[in-house]
XYZ file of C-alpha atoms in Angstrom:
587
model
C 64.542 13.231 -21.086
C 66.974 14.752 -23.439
C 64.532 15.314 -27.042
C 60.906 14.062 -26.088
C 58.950 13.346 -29.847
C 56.023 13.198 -28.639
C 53.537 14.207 -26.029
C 50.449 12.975 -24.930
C 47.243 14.495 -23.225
C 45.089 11.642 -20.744
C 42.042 12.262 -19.499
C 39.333 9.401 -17.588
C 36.133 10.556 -16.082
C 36.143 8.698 -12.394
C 33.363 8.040 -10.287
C 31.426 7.498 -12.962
C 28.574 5.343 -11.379
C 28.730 8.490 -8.156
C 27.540 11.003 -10.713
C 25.390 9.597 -12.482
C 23.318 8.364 -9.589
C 23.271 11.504 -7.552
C 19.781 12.467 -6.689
C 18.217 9.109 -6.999
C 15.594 10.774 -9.728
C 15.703 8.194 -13.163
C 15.488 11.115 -15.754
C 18.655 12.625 -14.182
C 20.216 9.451 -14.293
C 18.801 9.286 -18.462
C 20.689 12.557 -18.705
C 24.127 11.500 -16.858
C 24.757 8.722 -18.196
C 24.077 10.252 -22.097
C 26.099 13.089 -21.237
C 28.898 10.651 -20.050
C 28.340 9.030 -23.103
C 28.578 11.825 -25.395
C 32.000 13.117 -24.049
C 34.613 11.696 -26.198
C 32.207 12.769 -29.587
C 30.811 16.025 -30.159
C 32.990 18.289 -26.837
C 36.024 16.388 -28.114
C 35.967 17.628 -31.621
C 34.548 21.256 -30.595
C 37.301 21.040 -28.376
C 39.681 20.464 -31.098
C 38.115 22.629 -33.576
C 38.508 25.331 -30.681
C 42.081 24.882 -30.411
C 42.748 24.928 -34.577
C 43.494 21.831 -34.680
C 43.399 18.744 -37.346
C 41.846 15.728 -36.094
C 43.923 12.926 -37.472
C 43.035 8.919 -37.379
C 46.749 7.895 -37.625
C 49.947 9.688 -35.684
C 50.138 13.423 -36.369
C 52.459 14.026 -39.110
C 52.702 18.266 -37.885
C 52.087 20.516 -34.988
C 48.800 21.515 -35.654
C 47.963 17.788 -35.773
C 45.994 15.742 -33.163
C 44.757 11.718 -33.116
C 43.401 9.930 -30.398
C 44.219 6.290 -30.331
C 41.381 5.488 -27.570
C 38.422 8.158 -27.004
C 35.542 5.994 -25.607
C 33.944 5.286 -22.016
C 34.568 8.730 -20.488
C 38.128 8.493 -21.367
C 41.033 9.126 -24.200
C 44.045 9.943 -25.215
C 45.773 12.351 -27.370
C 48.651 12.394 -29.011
C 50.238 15.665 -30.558
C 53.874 16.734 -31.698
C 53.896 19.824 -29.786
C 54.012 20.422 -26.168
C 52.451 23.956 -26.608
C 49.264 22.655 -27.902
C 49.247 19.262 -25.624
C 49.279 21.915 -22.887
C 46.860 24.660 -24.108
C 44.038 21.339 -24.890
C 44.744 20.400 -21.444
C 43.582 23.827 -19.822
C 40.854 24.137 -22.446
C 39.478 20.645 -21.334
C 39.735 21.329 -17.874
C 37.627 24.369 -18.134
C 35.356 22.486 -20.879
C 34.675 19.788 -18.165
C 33.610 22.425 -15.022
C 31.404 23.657 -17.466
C 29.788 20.572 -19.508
C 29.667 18.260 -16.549
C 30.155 19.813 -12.757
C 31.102 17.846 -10.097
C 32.035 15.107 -12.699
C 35.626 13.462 -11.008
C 37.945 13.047 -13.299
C 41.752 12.479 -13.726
C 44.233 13.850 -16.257
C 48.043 14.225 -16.898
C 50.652 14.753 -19.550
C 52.965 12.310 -20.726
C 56.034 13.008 -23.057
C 59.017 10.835 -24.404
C 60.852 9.729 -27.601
C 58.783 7.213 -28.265
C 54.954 6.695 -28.701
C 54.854 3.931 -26.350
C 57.053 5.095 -23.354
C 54.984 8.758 -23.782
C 51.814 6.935 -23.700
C 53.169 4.572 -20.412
C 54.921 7.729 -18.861
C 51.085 9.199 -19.248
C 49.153 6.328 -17.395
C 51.875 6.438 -14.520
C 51.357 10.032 -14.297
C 47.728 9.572 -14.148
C 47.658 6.233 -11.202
C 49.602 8.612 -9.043
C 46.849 11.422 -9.162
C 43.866 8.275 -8.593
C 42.614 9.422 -5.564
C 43.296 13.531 -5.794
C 40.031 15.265 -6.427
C 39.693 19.070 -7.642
C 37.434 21.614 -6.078
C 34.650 22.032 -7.627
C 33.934 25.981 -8.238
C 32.541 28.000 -8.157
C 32.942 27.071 -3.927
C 29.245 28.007 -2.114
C 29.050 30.289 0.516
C 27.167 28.825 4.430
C 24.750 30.859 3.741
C 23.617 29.513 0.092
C 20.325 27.142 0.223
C 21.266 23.043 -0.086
C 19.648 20.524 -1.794
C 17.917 18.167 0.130
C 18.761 15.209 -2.436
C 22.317 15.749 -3.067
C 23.147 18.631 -0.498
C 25.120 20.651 -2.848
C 23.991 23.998 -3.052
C 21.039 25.693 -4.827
C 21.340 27.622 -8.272
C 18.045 27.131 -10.027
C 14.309 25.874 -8.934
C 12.627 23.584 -11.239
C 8.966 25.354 -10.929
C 7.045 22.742 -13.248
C 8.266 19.485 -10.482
C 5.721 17.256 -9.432
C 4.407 18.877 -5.988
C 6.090 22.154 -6.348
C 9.054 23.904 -7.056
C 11.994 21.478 -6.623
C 15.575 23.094 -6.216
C 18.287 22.146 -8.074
C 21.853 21.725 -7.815
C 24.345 23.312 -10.239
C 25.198 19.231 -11.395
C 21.318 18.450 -11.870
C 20.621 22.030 -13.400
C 22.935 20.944 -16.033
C 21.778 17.366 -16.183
C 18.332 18.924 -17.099
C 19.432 21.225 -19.557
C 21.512 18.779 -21.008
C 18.628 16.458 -21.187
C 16.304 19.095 -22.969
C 19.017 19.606 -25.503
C 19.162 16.360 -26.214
C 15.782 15.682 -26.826
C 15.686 18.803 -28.852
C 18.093 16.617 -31.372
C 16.864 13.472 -30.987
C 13.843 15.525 -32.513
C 15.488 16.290 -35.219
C 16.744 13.560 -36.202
C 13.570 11.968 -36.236
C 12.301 14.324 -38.816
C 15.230 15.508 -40.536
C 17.201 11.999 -40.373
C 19.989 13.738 -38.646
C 22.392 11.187 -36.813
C 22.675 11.001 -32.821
C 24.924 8.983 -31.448
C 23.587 7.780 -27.923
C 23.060 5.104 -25.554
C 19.563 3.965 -27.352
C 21.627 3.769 -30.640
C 24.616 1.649 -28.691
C 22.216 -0.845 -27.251
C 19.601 -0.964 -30.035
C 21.755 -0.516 -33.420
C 21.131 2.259 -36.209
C 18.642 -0.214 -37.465
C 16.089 -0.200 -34.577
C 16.859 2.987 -32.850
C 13.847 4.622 -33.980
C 11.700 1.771 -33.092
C 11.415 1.151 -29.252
C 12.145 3.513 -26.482
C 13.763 2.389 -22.941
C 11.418 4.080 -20.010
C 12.944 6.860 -17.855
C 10.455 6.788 -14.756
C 9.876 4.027 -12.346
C 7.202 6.169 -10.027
C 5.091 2.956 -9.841
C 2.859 3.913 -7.258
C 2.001 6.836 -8.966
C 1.778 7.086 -13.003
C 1.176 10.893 -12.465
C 4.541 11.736 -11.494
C 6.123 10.386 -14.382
C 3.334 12.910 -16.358
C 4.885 12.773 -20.007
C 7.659 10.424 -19.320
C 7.993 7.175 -20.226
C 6.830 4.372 -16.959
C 8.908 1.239 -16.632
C 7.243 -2.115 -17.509
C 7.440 -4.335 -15.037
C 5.247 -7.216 -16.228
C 4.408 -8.763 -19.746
C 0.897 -7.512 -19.731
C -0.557 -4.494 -18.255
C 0.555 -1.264 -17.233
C 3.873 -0.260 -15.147
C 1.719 -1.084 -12.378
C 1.346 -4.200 -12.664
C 3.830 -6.848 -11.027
C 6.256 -7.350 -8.353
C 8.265 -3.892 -8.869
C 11.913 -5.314 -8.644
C 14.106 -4.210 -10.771
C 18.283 -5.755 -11.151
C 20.702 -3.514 -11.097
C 23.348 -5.304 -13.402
C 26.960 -4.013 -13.443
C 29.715 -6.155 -15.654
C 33.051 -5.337 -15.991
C 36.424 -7.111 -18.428
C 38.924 -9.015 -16.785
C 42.322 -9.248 -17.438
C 42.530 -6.258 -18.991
C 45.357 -4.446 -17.032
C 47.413 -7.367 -17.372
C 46.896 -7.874 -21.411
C 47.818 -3.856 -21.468
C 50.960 -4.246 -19.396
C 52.089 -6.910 -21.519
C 51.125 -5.318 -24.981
C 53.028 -1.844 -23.812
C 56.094 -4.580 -22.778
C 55.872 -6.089 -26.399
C 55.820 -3.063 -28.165
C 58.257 -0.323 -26.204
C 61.057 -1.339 -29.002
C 58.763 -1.283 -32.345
C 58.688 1.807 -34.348
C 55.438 4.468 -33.426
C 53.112 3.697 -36.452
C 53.277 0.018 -35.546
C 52.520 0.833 -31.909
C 49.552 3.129 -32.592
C 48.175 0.979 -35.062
C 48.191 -1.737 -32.623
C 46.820 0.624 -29.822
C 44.131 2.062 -31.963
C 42.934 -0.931 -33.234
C 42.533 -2.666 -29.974
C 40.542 -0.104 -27.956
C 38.073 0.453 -31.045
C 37.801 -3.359 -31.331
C 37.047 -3.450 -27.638
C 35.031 -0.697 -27.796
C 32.726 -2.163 -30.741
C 33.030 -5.566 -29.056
C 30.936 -4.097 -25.828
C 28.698 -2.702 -27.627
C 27.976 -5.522 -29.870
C 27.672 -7.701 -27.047
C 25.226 -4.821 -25.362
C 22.827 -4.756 -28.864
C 22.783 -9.173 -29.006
C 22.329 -9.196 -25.278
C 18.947 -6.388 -25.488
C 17.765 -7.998 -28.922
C 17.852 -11.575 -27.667
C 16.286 -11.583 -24.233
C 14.550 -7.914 -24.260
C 12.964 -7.516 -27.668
C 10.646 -10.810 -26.695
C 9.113 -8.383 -23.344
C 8.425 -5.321 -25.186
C 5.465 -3.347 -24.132
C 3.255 -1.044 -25.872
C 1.838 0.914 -23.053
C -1.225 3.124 -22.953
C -0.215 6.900 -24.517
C 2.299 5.442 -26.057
C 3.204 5.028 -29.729
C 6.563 3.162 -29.491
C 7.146 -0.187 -27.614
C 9.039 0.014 -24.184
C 11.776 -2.259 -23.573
C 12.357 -3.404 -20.051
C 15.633 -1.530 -19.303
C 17.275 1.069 -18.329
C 20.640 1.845 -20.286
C 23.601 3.674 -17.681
C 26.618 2.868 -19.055
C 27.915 0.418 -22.075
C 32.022 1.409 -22.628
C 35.192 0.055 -23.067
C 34.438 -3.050 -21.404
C 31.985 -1.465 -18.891
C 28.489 -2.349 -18.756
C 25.886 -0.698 -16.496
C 22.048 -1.004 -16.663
C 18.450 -1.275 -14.690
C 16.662 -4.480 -16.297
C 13.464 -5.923 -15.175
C 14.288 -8.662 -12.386
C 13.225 -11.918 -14.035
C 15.099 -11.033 -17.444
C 18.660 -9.904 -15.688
C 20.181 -13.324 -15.407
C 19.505 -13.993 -18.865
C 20.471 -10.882 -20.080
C 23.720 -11.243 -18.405
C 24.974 -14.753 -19.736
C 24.019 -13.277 -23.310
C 25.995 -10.400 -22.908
C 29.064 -12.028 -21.490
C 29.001 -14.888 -24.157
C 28.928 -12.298 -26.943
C 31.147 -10.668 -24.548
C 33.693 -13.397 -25.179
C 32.700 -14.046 -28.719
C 33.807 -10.869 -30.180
C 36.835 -10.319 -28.138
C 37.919 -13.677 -29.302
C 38.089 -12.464 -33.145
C 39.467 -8.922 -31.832
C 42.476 -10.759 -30.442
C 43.082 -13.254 -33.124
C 43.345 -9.949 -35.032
C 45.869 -8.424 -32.297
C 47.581 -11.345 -32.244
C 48.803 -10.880 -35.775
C 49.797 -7.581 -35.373
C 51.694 -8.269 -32.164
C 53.786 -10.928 -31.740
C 53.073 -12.043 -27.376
C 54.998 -14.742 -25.566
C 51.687 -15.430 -24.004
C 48.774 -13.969 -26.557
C 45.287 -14.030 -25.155
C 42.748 -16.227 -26.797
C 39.862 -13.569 -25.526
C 38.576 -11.267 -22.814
C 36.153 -12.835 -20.436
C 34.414 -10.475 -18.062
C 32.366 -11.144 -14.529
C 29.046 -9.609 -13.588
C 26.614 -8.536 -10.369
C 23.245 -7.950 -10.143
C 21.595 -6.202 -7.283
C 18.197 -6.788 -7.063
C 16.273 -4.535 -5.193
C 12.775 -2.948 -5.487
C 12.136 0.062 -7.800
C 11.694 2.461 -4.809
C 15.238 1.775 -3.167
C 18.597 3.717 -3.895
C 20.003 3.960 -6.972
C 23.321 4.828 -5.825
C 23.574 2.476 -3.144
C 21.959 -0.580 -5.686
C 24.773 0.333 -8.270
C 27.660 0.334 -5.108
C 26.330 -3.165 -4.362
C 25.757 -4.181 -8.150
C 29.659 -2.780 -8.912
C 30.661 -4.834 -5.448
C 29.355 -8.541 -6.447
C 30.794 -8.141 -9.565
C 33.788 -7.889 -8.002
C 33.261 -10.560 -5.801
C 32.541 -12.721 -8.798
C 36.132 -11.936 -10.180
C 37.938 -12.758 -6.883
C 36.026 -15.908 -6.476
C 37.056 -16.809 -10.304
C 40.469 -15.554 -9.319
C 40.838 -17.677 -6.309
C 39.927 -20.616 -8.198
C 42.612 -20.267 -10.911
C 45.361 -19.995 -8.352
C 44.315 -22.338 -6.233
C 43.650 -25.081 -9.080
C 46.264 -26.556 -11.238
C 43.820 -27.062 -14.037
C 42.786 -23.595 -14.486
C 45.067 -22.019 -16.507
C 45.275 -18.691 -18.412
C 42.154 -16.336 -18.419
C 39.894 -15.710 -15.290
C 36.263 -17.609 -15.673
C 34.016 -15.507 -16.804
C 31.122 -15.479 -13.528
C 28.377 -14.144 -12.031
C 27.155 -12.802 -8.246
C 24.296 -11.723 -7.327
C 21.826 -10.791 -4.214
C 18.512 -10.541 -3.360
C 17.778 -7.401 -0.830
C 15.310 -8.075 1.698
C 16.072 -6.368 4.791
C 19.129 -4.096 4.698
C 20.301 -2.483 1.407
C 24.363 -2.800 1.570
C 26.853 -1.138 -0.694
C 29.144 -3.708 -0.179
C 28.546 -7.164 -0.828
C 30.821 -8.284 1.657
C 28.745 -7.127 4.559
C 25.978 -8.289 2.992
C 27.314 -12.079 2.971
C 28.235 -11.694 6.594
C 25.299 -10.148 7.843
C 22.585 -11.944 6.368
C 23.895 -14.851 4.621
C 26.033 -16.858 7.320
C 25.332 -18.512 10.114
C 27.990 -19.807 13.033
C 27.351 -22.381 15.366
C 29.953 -24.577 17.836
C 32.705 -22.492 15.803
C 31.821 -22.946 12.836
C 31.237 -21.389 10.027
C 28.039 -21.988 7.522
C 27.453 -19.618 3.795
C 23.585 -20.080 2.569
C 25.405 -18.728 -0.686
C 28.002 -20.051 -3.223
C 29.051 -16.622 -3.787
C 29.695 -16.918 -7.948
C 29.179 -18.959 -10.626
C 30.532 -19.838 -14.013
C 28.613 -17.952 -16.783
C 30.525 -19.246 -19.935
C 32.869 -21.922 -21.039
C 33.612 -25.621 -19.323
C 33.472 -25.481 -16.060
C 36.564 -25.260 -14.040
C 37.650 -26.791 -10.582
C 36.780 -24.448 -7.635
C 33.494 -23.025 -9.730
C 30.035 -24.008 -10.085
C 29.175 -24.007 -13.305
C 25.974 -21.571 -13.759
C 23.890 -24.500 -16.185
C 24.279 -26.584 -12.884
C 22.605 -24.407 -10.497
C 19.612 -23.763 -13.014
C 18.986 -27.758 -13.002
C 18.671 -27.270 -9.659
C 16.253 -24.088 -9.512
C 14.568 -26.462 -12.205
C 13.685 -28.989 -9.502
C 11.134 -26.679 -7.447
C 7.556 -25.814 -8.220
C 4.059 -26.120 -7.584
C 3.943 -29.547 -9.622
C 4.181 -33.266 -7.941
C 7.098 -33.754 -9.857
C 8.833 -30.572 -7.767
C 9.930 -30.001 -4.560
C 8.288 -26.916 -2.651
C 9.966 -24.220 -2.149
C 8.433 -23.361 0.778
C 10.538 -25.994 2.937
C 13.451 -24.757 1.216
C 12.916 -21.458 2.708
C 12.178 -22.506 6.442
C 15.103 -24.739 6.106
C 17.382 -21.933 5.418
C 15.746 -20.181 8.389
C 16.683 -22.944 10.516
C 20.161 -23.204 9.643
C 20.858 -19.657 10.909
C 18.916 -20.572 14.089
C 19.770 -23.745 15.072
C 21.982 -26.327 12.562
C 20.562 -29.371 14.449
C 16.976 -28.672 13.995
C 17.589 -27.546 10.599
C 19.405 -31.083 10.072
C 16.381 -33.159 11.624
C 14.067 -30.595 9.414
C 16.157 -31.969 5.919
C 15.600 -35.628 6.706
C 11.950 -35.231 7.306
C 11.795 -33.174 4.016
C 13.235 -36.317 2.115
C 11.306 -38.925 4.137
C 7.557 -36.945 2.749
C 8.900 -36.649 -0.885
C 9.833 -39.935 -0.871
C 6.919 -40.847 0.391
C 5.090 -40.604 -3.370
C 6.878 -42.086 -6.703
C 7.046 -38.120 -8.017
C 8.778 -37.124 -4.582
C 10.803 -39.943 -5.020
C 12.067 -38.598 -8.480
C 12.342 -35.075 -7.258
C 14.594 -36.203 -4.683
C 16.325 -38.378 -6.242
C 17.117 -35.499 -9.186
C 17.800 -32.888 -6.428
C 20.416 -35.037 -4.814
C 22.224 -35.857 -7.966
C 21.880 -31.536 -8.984
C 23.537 -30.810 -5.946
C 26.724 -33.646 -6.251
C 27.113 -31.309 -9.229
C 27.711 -28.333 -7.461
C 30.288 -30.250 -4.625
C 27.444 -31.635 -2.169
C 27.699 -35.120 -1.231
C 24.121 -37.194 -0.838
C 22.247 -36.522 2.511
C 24.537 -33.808 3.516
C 23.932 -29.845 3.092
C 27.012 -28.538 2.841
C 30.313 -29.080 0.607
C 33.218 -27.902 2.849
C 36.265 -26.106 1.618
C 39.254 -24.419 3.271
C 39.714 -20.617 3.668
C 43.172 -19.023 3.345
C 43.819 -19.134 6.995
C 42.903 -22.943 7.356
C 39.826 -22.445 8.784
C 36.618 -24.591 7.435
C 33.878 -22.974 5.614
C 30.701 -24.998 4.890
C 28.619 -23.773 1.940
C 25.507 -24.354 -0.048
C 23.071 -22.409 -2.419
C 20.131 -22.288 -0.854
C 20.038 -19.101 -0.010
C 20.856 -18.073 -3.869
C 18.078 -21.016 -5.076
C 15.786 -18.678 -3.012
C 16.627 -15.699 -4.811
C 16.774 -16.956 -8.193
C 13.465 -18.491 -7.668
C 12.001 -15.499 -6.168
C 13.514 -12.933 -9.183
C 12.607 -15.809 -11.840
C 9.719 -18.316 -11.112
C 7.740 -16.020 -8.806
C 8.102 -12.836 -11.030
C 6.889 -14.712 -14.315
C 4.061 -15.865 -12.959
C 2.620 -12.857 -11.517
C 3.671 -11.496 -14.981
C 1.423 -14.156 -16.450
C -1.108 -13.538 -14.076
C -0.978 -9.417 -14.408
């Protein structure tokens, strides 16, 4: 590279989910996750300020000139017109980040070239290859040093005012709880002095109801004195945070297509002039950005606002969720169980909705062979109860939603019809026995059955959140028509029979077989049964299941024949949904 222009400093926090939910305590998560947050605000421009530089909102026009087209979600880049200071901000940051956030993974590299957009794709290449390359984190502890029993790190401070005694800390949580009485120290004063903080509460709630509910930061159920001053989770509509089945979802959702759109967008642009480019650039990832977060405020005004809870001691309503993490097109958070499916279609169809005018503005400014109409995005819930693992919830959480976007994947490239964008979907699982990180495992071990060689799923693995539904998915409205047909009425089925039928068809398909016939011979015994048969049957020819039979059958990749229904996910949904309103009714 004979005369780079310009050069470029990248930096993306990793592991993000890893840190946050080390130590498995809630108010250390609260603190994480804002300190995450916070990164790419009030460090970056210290940073900068640090450094004598000029913060810039277009390309730097001197030296002493910085911009950053993205800075959002743990992650940003700058873009400067000397390599002296690109490489003096990139030791500063480094040493900035062992200090503001230890044991935080991150990756970071330098890009250069004549042009904006070959420096800023020579940056990102630089930056894949060091993925998986983790720095020491120092200082390095000595075998002798004291370890933390929750994270097993080693010991730098006790925490003498802990619930049961001194509690020892690790040099990541020390900070965490520093970090967290800082925080509340200016979320003080902005209360009285109107001072603006920029947080999580303000992303999901909007500058307009920030100061009027709070989200809870302990979930010690079983025992309202641990939390002492801090705020108990609601788990029912009525009642204290003691009331109710105490199941929380742990909801991760995640943008799809977005590696491809970004591929093609640097394609499009490597021969347009730099001001174009990092109009384009800038535009986009604020748009996104704003998009998420938009989606993240609808989503907790539309399905959360209706559950808040003003509990005893305190003088703000609670909502019933936990923000982790809402960036770039990253959403993380602990929601009350019976409210997570709702809250994810709302999120996802706002999701879509905003994304959809961000792009018909992109698609002005850009002229793509193939322009995107809109980012869609998949989604997994975990639902476990509030006493489980964090960490090993959000692994599981992060997993289905993965699962959802192969499944949507699949479906396009196996289908003709489905063209352009991946389906925007949904997975999710119910944890009753074994808590798995990876939803794989968790299929095979507790939701298939094999008998004479075959195969049998008790789940349909995903399901379409958003749009008409396409060949190879069940659309999500279906399978609610069919948790619709059970209850304690005469015009339901029971769902009792549903659940010893599912036992049966990992025991012994034959029985379970003779078990479904009786089942429709005594509902069809009344006129009600007779209708709540009849509309079960026709629910599940929607979802691929011929009448009389319990499974649709479809091919894997190998050949082999998979049979699959959704009983197993009727049970859950009913469980999370039906069940949990009505003890919140009856709290």
């Amino acid at each position: 590279m004979s005369n780079p222009q310009w050069f470029t400093y990248h930096f993306e926090a990793v592991s993000i989910q890893e840190y946050i939910f080390a130590g498995s305590k809630l108010k250390d998560m609260v603190a994480a996750s804002e300190l995450v947050d916070k990164l790419c605000r009030e460090p970056l421009d210290e940073a900068v300020k640090a450094l004598g530089l000029t913060k810039v909102s277009s390309l730097p026009k001197t030296d002493e000139q910085i911009a950053f087209p993205r800075a959002a979600g743990g992650a940003f880049i700058a873009v400067l017109k000397s390599q002296k200071h690109a490489q003096r901000f990139a030791a500063m940051w480094t040493l900035f980040m062992a200090e503001f956030a230890p044991s935080l993974k991150f990756t970071a590299s330098l890009g250069e070239g004549e042009s904006l957009v070959n420096t800023v794709v020579n940056g990102i290449d630089k930056q894949k290859s060091k993925r998986n390359l983790t720095a020491n984190s120092l200082p390095a502890a000595t075998p002798l040093m004291e370890r933390s029993p929750r994270t097993g790190d080693w010991v730098v401070a006790y925490d003498q005012h802990a619930a049961g005694g001194a509690e020892t800390l690790d040099r990541p949580s020390f900070t965490k709880r520093e970090f967290a009485k800082e925080n509340a120290k200016l979320k003080n004063k902005q209360n009285n002095e109107h001072v603006d903080v920029k947080g999580l509460d303000t992303k999901f709630l909007g500058s307009s109801n920030q100061d009027n509910f709070v989200f809870p930061v302990c979930m010690e159920h079983q025992d309202l004195h641990g939390c002492k001053k801090q705020i108990p989770f609601p788990f029912s509509d009525k009642g204290t945070a003691e009331d109710g089945e105490h199941y929380i979802g742990m909801i991760h959702a995640d943008g799809n297509g977005l590696g491809q759109f970004l591929h093609s967008f640097f394609e499009v642009l490597k021969n347009q002039n730099d001001e174009d480019y990092y109009a384009a650039y800038n535009t986009f990832t604020t748009g996104l950005e704003a998009a998420t977060e938009k989606a993240g405020q609808v989503a907790t005004e539309k399905v959360l606002f209706p559950h808040k809870q003003t509990l005893s001691g305190q003088d703000k309503p609670i909502l019933p969720m936990r923000p982790i993490i809402l960036g770039g097109d990253d959403l993380s958070v602990i929601c009350r169980a019976d409210l997570a499916f709702d809250f994810c279609q709302v999120f996802i169809e706002t999701f879509e909705a905003e994304t959809q005018t961000l792009m018909t503005k992109i698609n002005k400014m850009v002229k793509m062979e193939d322009p995107m109409d809109k980012l869609t995005a998949c989604a997994g819930i975990a639902f476990v109860k509030s006493n489980q693992p964090f960490y090993m919830a959000a692994h599981l959480a992060e997993n289905l939603c993965g699962q959802a976007k192969k499944v949507s994947r699949e479906a396009r490239a196996e289908h003709s019809a489905n063209k352009g964008l991946i389906a925007s979907s949904l997975a999710f699982h119910h944890v009753t026995n074994s808590l798995f990180e990876d939803a794989s495992t968790a299929v095979e071990q507790e939701l298939t059955a094999k008998h004479d060689n075959n195969t049998y799923l008790l789940t349909l693995k995903a399901y379409q959140l958003v749009g008409q539904p396409q060949p190879g998915l069940v659309a999500w409205s279906d399978f609610k028509a069919l948790a619709g047909g059970f209850g304690e009425s005469d015009e339901k089925l029971g769902i009792a029979t549903l659940r010893n039928l599912a036992t049966w068809l990992h025991a012994d398909i034959d029985r379970a077989k003779e078990l479904y016939e009786r089942w429709q011979q005594v509902s069809e015994s009344t006129e009600h049964g007779k209708q709540a048969w009849a509309k079960w049957q026709n629910n599940l020819r929607k979802l691929g299941v011929e009448s009389g039979q319990l499974f649709l059958k479809h091919k894997n990749k190998d050949g082999t024949e998979i049979h699959s229904n959704p009983f197993s996910d009727l049970l859950a949904y009913h469980s999370m949904v039906k069940e949990q309103q009505t003890l919140g009714a009856q709290a």
